[in-house]
Amino acid sequence: MTTQFELTEDQLAIQEAARKFTADRITPFAAEWDEKHIFPRDTIKEAADLGFAAIYVSEESGGIGLGRLEAALIMEAMAYGCPSTSAFISIHNMAAWMIDTFGSDDLKSRYLPDLVTMDKIASYCLTEPGSGSDAAALKTKAVLDGDHYVVNGSKQFISGAGANDVYVTMVRTGEDGPKGISCLVIDKDTPGVSFGANEKKLGWHSQPTAQVIFDNARIPVANRVGAEGDGFRFAMMGLDGGRLNIGACSLGGAQRCLDEAVAYTNDRKQFGKRINEFQNTQFMLADMATDLEAARALLYLAAAKVSANAPDKTKFAAMAKRLSTDSGSKIVNDALQLFGGYGYLQDYPIERFWRDLRVHSILEGTNQVMRMIVAREMLRQ
């Protein structure tokens, strides 16, 4: 930002490129993807042609080397068309960034060329059936056997499971708690890797979600990211960015529904006049716009802090994720209310955004956990 409140010319250009891609390649097709549960792999790969598969992967590794604010702008723009697809691309970016930032030169050379182009797509595997918010309690075990780890366990709610090619996976290589967790890069076709049935979800229909199951899967030690015991630290650093991106997806979805509501209330007539002439409607629209701008301002600030590695970056990422996802869902819900019965129909986009945004207050750390993080950071001061 050139000032506290303005985007730079480069940032505006990035935002415009993402908006144009969304208008041309996402928005016209998103309703069909949702209705028919289509995974738009070709469209996602087209996003990689713009660099959107490696937004904060370094230029040395083939990425476009941007910051977290630029990433948020891209995710927000794509979510205007389809929050589910935008969030899926965000997850791939997290996995690619983790390999680029913490992986060995050998690991980077083997994986990043295909991830940058999305010839291969990556999933991020942290959550387990028995460890969601308490991520440090994960049980998936990796036992060293010569120059391989033997991995057993399962991961839950994994976006892209069964469809994606690469799985950046947190495993337990040591003691209980966060210090015993390491990170492995696991290929889809590894013997002993299998996948559960595709989950039947409320929303996010444009991406598959399933369990990833490891049954004596042998993973080369060379596929470890960083040192043993560093995995949980990598995971938490990744989540700072992931929380910004999912918050940005909520902003994009909320902006779309606000725009739709403004247009609809201008056309819809009741009691002999347009419904946006009623003060109650005007007050709702004003509150929706105000809440959206407030959440956006906090999220952009948090993104700048994460890019700058500011000491309070984690607190601000948690604050921004909580506010953006809660506000986004409320704005979409209010838009549905303004549409009345029509908002409940699939003929209009509002109900799809209502379903897609609902999960944002759960994933990347529940919003209750976000409050815990903020309070913890405050009380440390």
mmCIF file of C-alpha atoms in Angstrom:
data_model
loop_
_atom_site.group_PDB
_atom_site.id
_atom_site.type_symbol
_atom_site.label_atom_id
_atom_site.label_comp_id
_atom_site.label_asym_id
_atom_site.label_seq_id
_atom_site.Cartn_x
_atom_site.Cartn_y
_atom_site.Cartn_z
ATOM 1 C CA MET A 1 0.000 0.000 0.000
ATOM 2 C CA THR A 2 1.285 3.483 -0.851
ATOM 3 C CA THR A 3 -0.689 4.868 2.066
ATOM 4 C CA GLN A 4 -2.558 3.160 4.841
ATOM 5 C CA PHE A 5 -5.713 3.044 2.727
ATOM 6 C CA GLU A 6 -4.680 2.706 -0.929
ATOM 7 C CA LEU A 7 -3.518 -0.197 -3.052
ATOM 8 C CA THR A 8 -0.489 0.306 -5.265
ATOM 9 C CA GLU A 9 -0.746 0.347 -9.048
ATOM 10 C CA ASP A 10 0.713 -3.168 -9.168
ATOM 11 C CA GLN A 11 -1.811 -4.431 -6.627
ATOM 12 C CA LEU A 12 -4.677 -2.856 -8.556
ATOM 13 C CA ALA A 13 -3.415 -4.528 -11.741
ATOM 14 C CA ILE A 14 -3.270 -7.922 -9.999
ATOM 15 C CA GLN A 15 -6.772 -7.402 -8.635
ATOM 16 C CA GLU A 16 -8.080 -6.480 -12.082
ATOM 17 C CA ALA A 17 -6.470 -9.532 -13.695
ATOM 18 C CA ALA A 18 -8.098 -11.795 -11.111
ATOM 19 C CA ARG A 19 -11.465 -10.102 -11.580
ATOM 20 C CA LYS A 20 -11.305 -10.515 -15.349
ATOM 21 C CA PHE A 21 -10.357 -14.182 -15.046
ATOM 22 C CA THR A 22 -13.268 -14.668 -12.653
ATOM 23 C CA ALA A 23 -15.762 -12.905 -14.909
ATOM 24 C CA ASP A 24 -14.659 -14.900 -17.949
ATOM 25 C CA ARG A 25 -13.845 -18.340 -16.556
ATOM 26 C CA ILE A 26 -15.541 -18.795 -13.177
ATOM 27 C CA THR A 27 -18.755 -16.807 -12.710
ATOM 28 C CA PRO A 28 -20.600 -18.073 -15.825
ATOM 29 C CA PHE A 29 -20.028 -21.711 -14.854
ATOM 30 C CA ALA A 30 -20.057 -21.769 -11.042
ATOM 31 C CA ALA A 31 -23.754 -22.581 -10.650
ATOM 32 C CA GLU A 32 -23.395 -25.670 -12.859
ATOM 33 C CA TRP A 33 -20.274 -26.784 -10.983
ATOM 34 C CA ASP A 34 -22.247 -26.543 -7.765
ATOM 35 C CA GLU A 35 -25.385 -28.249 -9.006
ATOM 36 C CA LYS A 36 -23.614 -31.129 -10.745
ATOM 37 C CA HIS A 37 -20.673 -31.397 -8.316
ATOM 38 C CA ILE A 38 -18.172 -30.718 -11.107
ATOM 39 C CA PHE A 39 -14.507 -30.378 -10.157
ATOM 40 C CA PRO A 40 -13.286 -27.746 -12.693
ATOM 41 C CA ARG A 41 -9.718 -28.963 -13.021
ATOM 42 C CA ASP A 42 -9.185 -27.342 -16.421
ATOM 43 C CA THR A 43 -10.315 -23.947 -15.124
ATOM 44 C CA ILE A 44 -8.116 -24.285 -12.059
ATOM 45 C CA LYS A 45 -5.155 -25.063 -14.298
ATOM 46 C CA GLU A 46 -5.945 -21.922 -16.304
ATOM 47 C CA ALA A 47 -5.540 -19.955 -13.074
ATOM 48 C CA ALA A 48 -2.013 -21.350 -12.876
ATOM 49 C CA ASP A 49 -1.262 -19.759 -16.248
ATOM 50 C CA LEU A 50 -1.703 -16.398 -14.482
ATOM 51 C CA GLY A 51 0.609 -17.465 -11.650
ATOM 52 C CA PHE A 52 -2.263 -18.072 -9.234
ATOM 53 C CA ALA A 53 -1.005 -21.564 -8.311
ATOM 54 C CA ALA A 54 2.225 -20.176 -6.851
ATOM 55 C CA ILE A 55 1.314 -16.727 -5.600
ATOM 56 C CA TYR A 56 3.863 -16.620 -2.780
ATOM 57 C CA VAL A 57 6.242 -19.225 -4.111
ATOM 58 C CA SER A 58 9.557 -17.487 -4.821
ATOM 59 C CA GLU A 59 10.448 -16.408 -8.327
ATOM 60 C CA GLU A 60 13.579 -18.570 -8.061
ATOM 61 C CA SER A 61 11.308 -21.596 -7.780
ATOM 62 C CA GLY A 62 9.053 -20.511 -10.632
ATOM 63 C CA GLY A 63 6.394 -18.693 -8.636
ATOM 64 C CA ILE A 64 5.337 -15.051 -8.857
ATOM 65 C CA GLY A 65 6.719 -14.178 -5.418
ATOM 66 C CA LEU A 66 3.926 -11.901 -4.211
ATOM 67 C CA GLY A 67 2.893 -11.048 -0.659
ATOM 68 C CA ARG A 68 -0.106 -12.037 1.412
ATOM 69 C CA LEU A 69 -2.079 -8.909 0.548
ATOM 70 C CA GLU A 70 -1.781 -9.649 -3.159
ATOM 71 C CA ALA A 71 -2.870 -13.221 -2.462
ATOM 72 C CA ALA A 72 -5.905 -11.951 -0.554
ATOM 73 C CA LEU A 73 -6.843 -9.697 -3.468
ATOM 74 C CA ILE A 74 -6.705 -12.666 -5.844
ATOM 75 C CA MET A 75 -8.725 -14.964 -3.562
ATOM 76 C CA GLU A 76 -11.319 -12.277 -2.914
ATOM 77 C CA ALA A 77 -11.728 -11.637 -6.632
ATOM 78 C CA MET A 78 -12.119 -15.318 -7.536
ATOM 79 C CA ALA A 79 -14.554 -15.923 -4.660
ATOM 80 C CA TYR A 80 -16.854 -13.323 -6.212
ATOM 81 C CA GLY A 81 -17.573 -16.042 -8.758
ATOM 82 C CA CYS A 82 -17.117 -19.196 -6.653
ATOM 83 C CA PRO A 83 -15.827 -19.281 -3.065
ATOM 84 C CA SER A 84 -15.371 -23.051 -3.258
ATOM 85 C CA THR A 85 -13.019 -22.893 -6.239
ATOM 86 C CA SER A 86 -11.100 -19.921 -4.845
ATOM 87 C CA ALA A 87 -10.587 -21.710 -1.511
ATOM 88 C CA PHE A 88 -9.375 -24.823 -3.329
ATOM 89 C CA ILE A 89 -6.692 -22.796 -5.116
ATOM 90 C CA SER A 90 -5.723 -21.233 -1.780
ATOM 91 C CA ILE A 91 -5.059 -24.668 -0.282
ATOM 92 C CA HIS A 92 -2.809 -25.626 -3.194
ATOM 93 C CA ASN A 93 -0.899 -22.389 -2.684
ATOM 94 C CA MET A 94 -0.341 -23.192 0.995
ATOM 95 C CA ALA A 95 1.112 -26.591 0.161
ATOM 96 C CA ALA A 96 3.382 -25.230 -2.574
ATOM 97 C CA TRP A 97 4.571 -22.401 -0.315
ATOM 98 C CA MET A 98 5.441 -24.859 2.454
ATOM 99 C CA ILE A 99 7.640 -26.917 0.135
ATOM 100 C CA ASP A 100 9.299 -23.801 -1.288
ATOM 101 C CA THR A 101 9.916 -22.137 2.071
ATOM 102 C CA PHE A 102 11.043 -25.087 4.173
ATOM 103 C CA GLY A 103 11.921 -27.890 1.748
ATOM 104 C CA SER A 104 15.377 -28.981 0.603
ATOM 105 C CA ASP A 105 16.667 -28.030 -2.823
ATOM 106 C CA ASP A 106 16.125 -31.632 -3.922
ATOM 107 C CA LEU A 107 12.497 -31.636 -2.722
ATOM 108 C CA LYS A 108 11.797 -28.299 -4.379
ATOM 109 C CA SER A 109 13.303 -29.411 -7.686
ATOM 110 C CA ARG A 110 11.209 -32.585 -7.714
ATOM 111 C CA TYR A 111 7.841 -31.070 -6.840
ATOM 112 C CA LEU A 112 7.600 -27.357 -7.475
ATOM 113 C CA PRO A 113 7.839 -27.308 -11.301
ATOM 114 C CA ASP A 114 4.633 -29.353 -11.588
ATOM 115 C CA LEU A 115 2.900 -27.556 -8.703
ATOM 116 C CA VAL A 116 3.626 -24.104 -10.122
ATOM 117 C CA THR A 117 1.918 -25.064 -13.396
ATOM 118 C CA MET A 118 -0.732 -27.183 -11.665
ATOM 119 C CA ASP A 119 0.216 -30.132 -13.817
ATOM 120 C CA LYS A 120 0.032 -31.613 -10.346
ATOM 121 C CA ILE A 121 -2.258 -30.274 -7.618
ATOM 122 C CA ALA A 122 -1.499 -30.445 -3.903
ATOM 123 C CA SER A 123 -3.626 -31.059 -0.829
ATOM 124 C CA TYR A 124 -2.773 -30.084 2.729
ATOM 125 C CA CYS A 125 -3.343 -32.795 5.359
ATOM 126 C CA LEU A 126 -3.489 -31.755 9.016
ATOM 127 C CA THR A 127 -6.959 -32.526 10.407
ATOM 128 C CA GLU A 128 -7.759 -36.052 11.620
ATOM 129 C CA PRO A 129 -10.963 -37.768 12.756
ATOM 130 C CA GLY A 130 -9.907 -37.286 16.387
ATOM 131 C CA SER A 131 -7.995 -33.998 16.163
ATOM 132 C CA GLY A 132 -9.587 -30.905 14.700
ATOM 133 C CA SER A 133 -9.104 -27.804 16.802
ATOM 134 C CA ASP A 134 -6.553 -29.700 18.911
ATOM 135 C CA ALA A 135 -4.277 -30.210 15.922
ATOM 136 C CA ALA A 136 -1.211 -30.968 18.050
ATOM 137 C CA ALA A 137 -2.935 -34.179 19.212
ATOM 138 C CA LEU A 138 -2.739 -35.761 15.755
ATOM 139 C CA LYS A 139 -2.118 -39.517 15.733
ATOM 140 C CA THR A 140 -0.950 -40.349 12.182
ATOM 141 C CA LYS A 141 2.342 -42.103 12.879
ATOM 142 C CA ALA A 142 5.528 -42.108 10.819
ATOM 143 C CA VAL A 143 8.138 -44.628 12.016
ATOM 144 C CA LEU A 144 11.653 -44.425 10.626
ATOM 145 C CA ASP A 145 12.787 -47.603 8.822
ATOM 146 C CA GLY A 146 16.116 -47.122 7.066
ATOM 147 C CA ASP A 147 15.789 -44.354 4.515
ATOM 148 C CA HIS A 148 11.962 -44.404 4.627
ATOM 149 C CA TYR A 149 9.168 -43.565 7.054
ATOM 150 C CA VAL A 150 6.370 -46.105 7.437
ATOM 151 C CA VAL A 151 3.160 -44.075 7.764
ATOM 152 C CA ASN A 152 -0.100 -45.260 9.319
ATOM 153 C CA GLY A 153 -3.217 -43.265 10.142
ATOM 154 C CA SER A 154 -5.809 -41.116 8.425
ATOM 155 C CA LYS A 155 -6.632 -37.514 7.647
ATOM 156 C CA GLN A 156 -10.133 -36.060 7.614
ATOM 157 C CA PHE A 157 -11.918 -33.378 5.524
ATOM 158 C CA ILE A 158 -9.103 -33.154 2.964
ATOM 159 C CA SER A 159 -9.900 -30.947 -0.021
ATOM 160 C CA GLY A 160 -8.906 -32.673 -3.244
ATOM 161 C CA ALA A 161 -8.488 -36.091 -1.617
ATOM 162 C CA GLY A 162 -8.436 -38.734 -4.313
ATOM 163 C CA ALA A 163 -8.273 -36.173 -7.118
ATOM 164 C CA ASN A 164 -5.067 -34.371 -6.254
ATOM 165 C CA ASP A 165 -1.582 -35.697 -6.922
ATOM 166 C CA VAL A 166 0.464 -34.549 -3.902
ATOM 167 C CA TYR A 167 -0.330 -34.536 -0.157
ATOM 168 C CA VAL A 168 1.643 -32.297 2.200
ATOM 169 C CA THR A 169 1.003 -34.230 5.390
ATOM 170 C CA MET A 170 1.615 -33.636 9.092
ATOM 171 C CA VAL A 171 2.665 -36.846 10.871
ATOM 172 C CA ARG A 172 3.926 -37.833 14.300
ATOM 173 C CA THR A 173 7.574 -38.865 14.271
ATOM 174 C CA GLY A 174 8.311 -38.274 17.949
ATOM 175 C CA GLU A 175 6.845 -37.409 21.331
ATOM 176 C CA ASP A 176 3.263 -36.367 22.027
ATOM 177 C CA GLY A 177 2.401 -32.729 21.448
ATOM 178 C CA PRO A 178 3.591 -30.208 18.854
ATOM 179 C CA LYS A 179 7.321 -30.998 19.093
ATOM 180 C CA GLY A 180 6.793 -34.532 17.832
ATOM 181 C CA ILE A 181 5.198 -33.518 14.532
ATOM 182 C CA SER A 182 6.986 -33.554 11.179
ATOM 183 C CA CYS A 183 5.918 -32.805 7.606
ATOM 184 C CA LEU A 184 6.096 -35.251 4.692
ATOM 185 C CA VAL A 185 5.290 -34.853 1.001
ATOM 186 C CA ILE A 186 3.362 -37.932 -0.117
ATOM 187 C CA ASP A 187 2.443 -38.930 -3.670
ATOM 188 C CA LYS A 188 -1.058 -40.134 -4.525
ATOM 189 C CA ASP A 189 0.158 -43.350 -6.146
ATOM 190 C CA THR A 190 2.283 -44.465 -3.179
ATOM 191 C CA PRO A 191 1.412 -48.062 -2.180
ATOM 192 C CA GLY A 192 -0.572 -47.966 1.056
ATOM 193 C CA VAL A 193 -2.249 -44.611 0.281
ATOM 194 C CA SER A 194 -5.993 -44.764 -0.299
ATOM 195 C CA PHE A 195 -9.009 -42.492 -0.038
ATOM 196 C CA GLY A 196 -12.429 -42.578 1.558
ATOM 197 C CA ALA A 197 -15.722 -41.899 -0.180
ATOM 198 C CA ASN A 198 -16.359 -38.345 -1.327
ATOM 199 C CA GLU A 199 -18.117 -36.496 1.492
ATOM 200 C CA LYS A 200 -21.678 -35.242 0.919
ATOM 201 C CA LYS A 201 -21.343 -31.615 1.965
ATOM 202 C CA LEU A 202 -23.668 -28.669 2.489
ATOM 203 C CA GLY A 203 -21.546 -26.543 0.166
ATOM 204 C CA TRP A 204 -18.181 -26.436 -1.577
ATOM 205 C CA HIS A 205 -19.595 -28.736 -4.251
ATOM 206 C CA SER A 206 -16.994 -27.774 -6.869
ATOM 207 C CA GLN A 207 -14.243 -29.625 -5.011
ATOM 208 C CA PRO A 208 -14.001 -33.199 -3.718
ATOM 209 C CA THR A 209 -13.494 -33.768 0.006
ATOM 210 C CA ALA A 210 -12.592 -37.129 1.538
ATOM 211 C CA GLN A 211 -10.411 -39.005 4.001
ATOM 212 C CA VAL A 212 -6.804 -39.807 3.166
ATOM 213 C CA ILE A 213 -5.782 -43.188 4.591
ATOM 214 C CA PHE A 214 -2.231 -44.444 5.157
ATOM 215 C CA ASP A 215 -1.650 -48.176 5.648
ATOM 216 C CA ASN A 216 2.069 -48.947 5.950
ATOM 217 C CA ALA A 217 2.848 -46.357 3.279
ATOM 218 C CA ARG A 218 6.612 -46.073 2.795
ATOM 219 C CA ILE A 219 7.699 -42.465 2.275
ATOM 220 C CA PRO A 220 11.342 -41.548 1.547
ATOM 221 C CA VAL A 221 13.113 -39.546 4.228
ATOM 222 C CA ALA A 222 14.085 -37.252 1.351
ATOM 223 C CA ASN A 223 10.395 -36.246 1.193
ATOM 224 C CA ARG A 224 10.480 -34.723 4.659
ATOM 225 C CA VAL A 225 10.006 -30.951 4.714
ATOM 226 C CA GLY A 226 12.574 -29.430 7.063
ATOM 227 C CA ALA A 227 13.807 -31.225 10.170
ATOM 228 C CA GLU A 228 12.005 -33.747 12.338
ATOM 229 C CA GLY A 229 9.815 -31.976 14.861
ATOM 230 C CA ASP A 230 9.383 -28.808 12.778
ATOM 231 C CA GLY A 231 6.080 -29.780 11.199
ATOM 232 C CA PHE A 232 3.737 -28.141 13.672
ATOM 233 C CA ARG A 233 5.602 -24.838 13.420
ATOM 234 C CA PHE A 234 5.281 -24.983 9.633
ATOM 235 C CA ALA A 235 1.585 -25.808 9.967
ATOM 236 C CA MET A 236 0.890 -22.821 12.200
ATOM 237 C CA MET A 237 2.803 -20.477 9.902
ATOM 238 C CA GLY A 238 0.832 -21.811 6.974
ATOM 239 C CA LEU A 239 -2.427 -21.236 8.805
ATOM 240 C CA ASP A 240 -1.703 -17.528 9.250
ATOM 241 C CA GLY A 241 -1.845 -17.206 5.473
ATOM 242 C CA GLY A 242 -4.656 -19.723 5.096
ATOM 243 C CA ARG A 243 -6.812 -17.748 7.508
ATOM 244 C CA LEU A 244 -6.273 -14.594 5.498
ATOM 245 C CA ASN A 245 -7.227 -16.378 2.282
ATOM 246 C CA ILE A 246 -10.392 -17.932 3.657
ATOM 247 C CA GLY A 247 -11.351 -14.561 5.100
ATOM 248 C CA ALA A 248 -10.750 -13.046 1.657
ATOM 249 C CA CYS A 249 -13.001 -15.718 0.135
ATOM 250 C CA SER A 250 -15.733 -14.602 2.536
ATOM 251 C CA LEU A 251 -15.214 -10.985 1.489
ATOM 252 C CA GLY A 252 -15.544 -11.896 -2.181
ATOM 253 C CA GLY A 253 -18.682 -13.928 -1.623
ATOM 254 C CA ALA A 254 -20.224 -11.212 0.535
ATOM 255 C CA GLN A 255 -19.437 -8.528 -2.043
ATOM 256 C CA ARG A 256 -21.144 -10.591 -4.748
ATOM 257 C CA CYS A 257 -24.268 -11.040 -2.641
ATOM 258 C CA LEU A 258 -24.337 -7.370 -1.638
ATOM 259 C CA ASP A 259 -24.142 -6.372 -5.316
ATOM 260 C CA GLU A 260 -26.895 -8.844 -6.170
ATOM 261 C CA ALA A 261 -29.065 -7.486 -3.341
ATOM 262 C CA VAL A 262 -28.600 -3.871 -4.449
ATOM 263 C CA ALA A 263 -29.659 -4.782 -7.986
ATOM 264 C CA TYR A 264 -32.582 -6.945 -6.866
ATOM 265 C CA THR A 265 -34.031 -4.411 -4.416
ATOM 266 C CA ASN A 266 -33.850 -1.787 -7.158
ATOM 267 C CA ASP A 267 -35.970 -3.955 -9.468
ATOM 268 C CA ARG A 268 -38.361 -5.625 -7.043
ATOM 269 C CA LYS A 269 -41.586 -3.749 -6.293
ATOM 270 C CA GLN A 270 -44.014 -4.203 -3.427
ATOM 271 C CA PHE A 271 -46.787 -1.928 -2.171
ATOM 272 C CA GLY A 272 -46.450 0.130 -5.332
ATOM 273 C CA LYS A 273 -42.771 1.061 -5.096
ATOM 274 C CA ARG A 274 -39.299 -0.392 -5.330
ATOM 275 C CA ILE A 275 -38.332 -2.138 -2.120
ATOM 276 C CA ASN A 276 -35.078 -0.166 -1.891
ATOM 277 C CA GLU A 277 -37.233 2.908 -1.268
ATOM 278 C CA PHE A 278 -38.214 1.501 2.116
ATOM 279 C CA GLN A 279 -36.018 2.744 4.937
ATOM 280 C CA ASN A 280 -35.735 -0.744 6.412
ATOM 281 C CA THR A 281 -34.160 -2.013 3.177
ATOM 282 C CA GLN A 282 -31.832 0.959 3.008
ATOM 283 C CA PHE A 283 -30.682 0.394 6.589
ATOM 284 C CA MET A 284 -29.978 -3.294 5.869
ATOM 285 C CA LEU A 285 -27.948 -2.464 2.776
ATOM 286 C CA ALA A 286 -26.040 0.248 4.627
ATOM 287 C CA ASP A 287 -25.125 -2.112 7.464
ATOM 288 C CA MET A 288 -24.078 -4.824 5.014
ATOM 289 C CA ALA A 289 -21.780 -2.413 3.160
ATOM 290 C CA THR A 290 -20.329 -1.021 6.394
ATOM 291 C CA ASP A 291 -19.606 -4.448 7.865
ATOM 292 C CA LEU A 292 -17.993 -5.565 4.608
ATOM 293 C CA GLU A 293 -15.658 -2.572 4.427
ATOM 294 C CA ALA A 294 -14.680 -2.902 8.090
ATOM 295 C CA ALA A 295 -13.807 -6.584 7.644
ATOM 296 C CA ARG A 296 -11.912 -5.853 4.435
ATOM 297 C CA ALA A 297 -9.830 -3.114 6.074
ATOM 298 C CA LEU A 298 -8.819 -5.417 8.943
ATOM 299 C CA LEU A 299 -8.006 -8.291 6.618
ATOM 300 C CA TYR A 300 -5.799 -6.147 4.371
ATOM 301 C CA LEU A 301 -3.969 -4.840 7.434
ATOM 302 C CA ALA A 302 -3.474 -8.381 8.746
ATOM 303 C CA ALA A 303 -2.187 -9.490 5.337
ATOM 304 C CA ALA A 304 0.389 -6.699 5.352
ATOM 305 C CA LYS A 305 1.495 -7.784 8.835
ATOM 306 C CA VAL A 306 1.918 -11.427 7.791
ATOM 307 C CA SER A 307 3.954 -10.368 4.739
ATOM 308 C CA ALA A 308 6.148 -8.200 6.977
ATOM 309 C CA ASN A 309 6.503 -10.979 9.582
ATOM 310 C CA ALA A 310 5.271 -8.527 12.208
ATOM 311 C CA PRO A 311 5.354 -9.799 15.817
ATOM 312 C CA ASP A 312 1.557 -9.513 16.097
ATOM 313 C CA LYS A 313 0.841 -11.164 12.734
ATOM 314 C CA THR A 314 -0.843 -14.256 14.218
ATOM 315 C CA LYS A 315 -3.173 -12.189 16.384
ATOM 316 C CA PHE A 316 -4.201 -10.010 13.464
ATOM 317 C CA ALA A 317 -4.653 -12.995 11.139
ATOM 318 C CA ALA A 318 -6.972 -14.588 13.697
ATOM 319 C CA MET A 319 -8.890 -11.344 14.229
ATOM 320 C CA ALA A 320 -9.301 -10.835 10.490
ATOM 321 C CA LYS A 321 -10.359 -14.409 9.832
ATOM 322 C CA ARG A 322 -12.967 -14.289 12.579
ATOM 323 C CA LEU A 323 -14.424 -10.944 11.556
ATOM 324 C CA SER A 324 -14.369 -11.573 7.803
ATOM 325 C CA THR A 325 -16.000 -14.995 7.955
ATOM 326 C CA ASP A 326 -18.629 -14.021 10.533
ATOM 327 C CA SER A 327 -19.428 -10.781 8.712
ATOM 328 C CA GLY A 328 -19.398 -12.494 5.331
ATOM 329 C CA SER A 329 -21.936 -15.098 6.407
ATOM 330 C CA LYS A 330 -24.195 -12.460 7.959
ATOM 331 C CA ILE A 331 -24.062 -10.287 4.841
ATOM 332 C CA VAL A 332 -24.993 -13.241 2.638
ATOM 333 C CA ASN A 333 -27.790 -14.216 5.029
ATOM 334 C CA ASP A 334 -29.139 -10.656 4.941
ATOM 335 C CA ALA A 335 -28.962 -10.692 1.145
ATOM 336 C CA LEU A 336 -31.023 -13.876 1.119
ATOM 337 C CA GLN A 337 -33.570 -12.178 3.385
ATOM 338 C CA LEU A 338 -33.823 -9.224 1.003
ATOM 339 C CA PHE A 339 -34.448 -11.614 -1.878
ATOM 340 C CA GLY A 340 -37.266 -13.223 0.100
ATOM 341 C CA GLY A 341 -38.453 -16.575 -1.223
ATOM 342 C CA TYR A 342 -36.464 -16.112 -4.413
ATOM 343 C CA GLY A 343 -33.250 -16.088 -2.436
ATOM 344 C CA TYR A 344 -34.022 -19.638 -1.333
ATOM 345 C CA LEU A 345 -34.156 -20.868 -4.932
ATOM 346 C CA GLN A 346 -31.230 -22.204 -6.930
ATOM 347 C CA ASP A 347 -32.308 -19.965 -9.814
ATOM 348 C CA TYR A 348 -30.500 -17.183 -7.952
ATOM 349 C CA PRO A 349 -26.908 -17.342 -6.668
ATOM 350 C CA ILE A 350 -27.539 -16.278 -3.078
ATOM 351 C CA GLU A 351 -28.314 -19.710 -1.629
ATOM 352 C CA ARG A 352 -25.103 -21.136 -3.137
ATOM 353 C CA PHE A 353 -22.999 -18.464 -1.462
ATOM 354 C CA TRP A 354 -24.930 -18.983 1.777
ATOM 355 C CA ARG A 355 -23.967 -22.672 1.705
ATOM 356 C CA ASP A 356 -20.376 -22.117 0.584
ATOM 357 C CA LEU A 357 -19.526 -19.447 3.155
ATOM 358 C CA ARG A 358 -20.960 -21.360 6.111
ATOM 359 C CA VAL A 359 -17.895 -23.588 6.453
ATOM 360 C CA HIS A 360 -15.490 -20.638 6.538
ATOM 361 C CA SER A 361 -16.117 -20.091 10.244
ATOM 362 C CA ILE A 362 -15.082 -23.725 10.884
ATOM 363 C CA LEU A 363 -12.020 -24.449 8.744
ATOM 364 C CA GLU A 364 -8.511 -23.021 9.125
ATOM 365 C CA GLY A 365 -9.317 -22.960 12.845
ATOM 366 C CA THR A 366 -12.843 -22.428 14.143
ATOM 367 C CA ASN A 367 -13.861 -18.898 14.985
ATOM 368 C CA GLN A 368 -13.985 -19.909 18.639
ATOM 369 C CA VAL A 369 -10.310 -20.875 18.384
ATOM 370 C CA MET A 370 -9.619 -17.528 16.676
ATOM 371 C CA ARG A 371 -10.978 -15.808 19.788
ATOM 372 C CA MET A 372 -8.737 -17.990 21.957
ATOM 373 C CA ILE A 373 -5.694 -16.979 19.908
ATOM 374 C CA VAL A 374 -6.525 -13.273 20.123
ATOM 375 C CA ALA A 375 -7.093 -13.450 23.875
ATOM 376 C CA ARG A 376 -3.899 -15.438 24.420
ATOM 377 C CA GLU A 377 -1.836 -12.921 22.468
ATOM 378 C CA MET A 378 -3.429 -10.016 24.324
ATOM 379 C CA LEU A 379 -2.737 -11.532 27.742
ATOM 380 C CA ARG A 380 0.922 -12.123 26.866
ATOM 381 C CA GLN A 381 1.522 -8.414 26.568
#
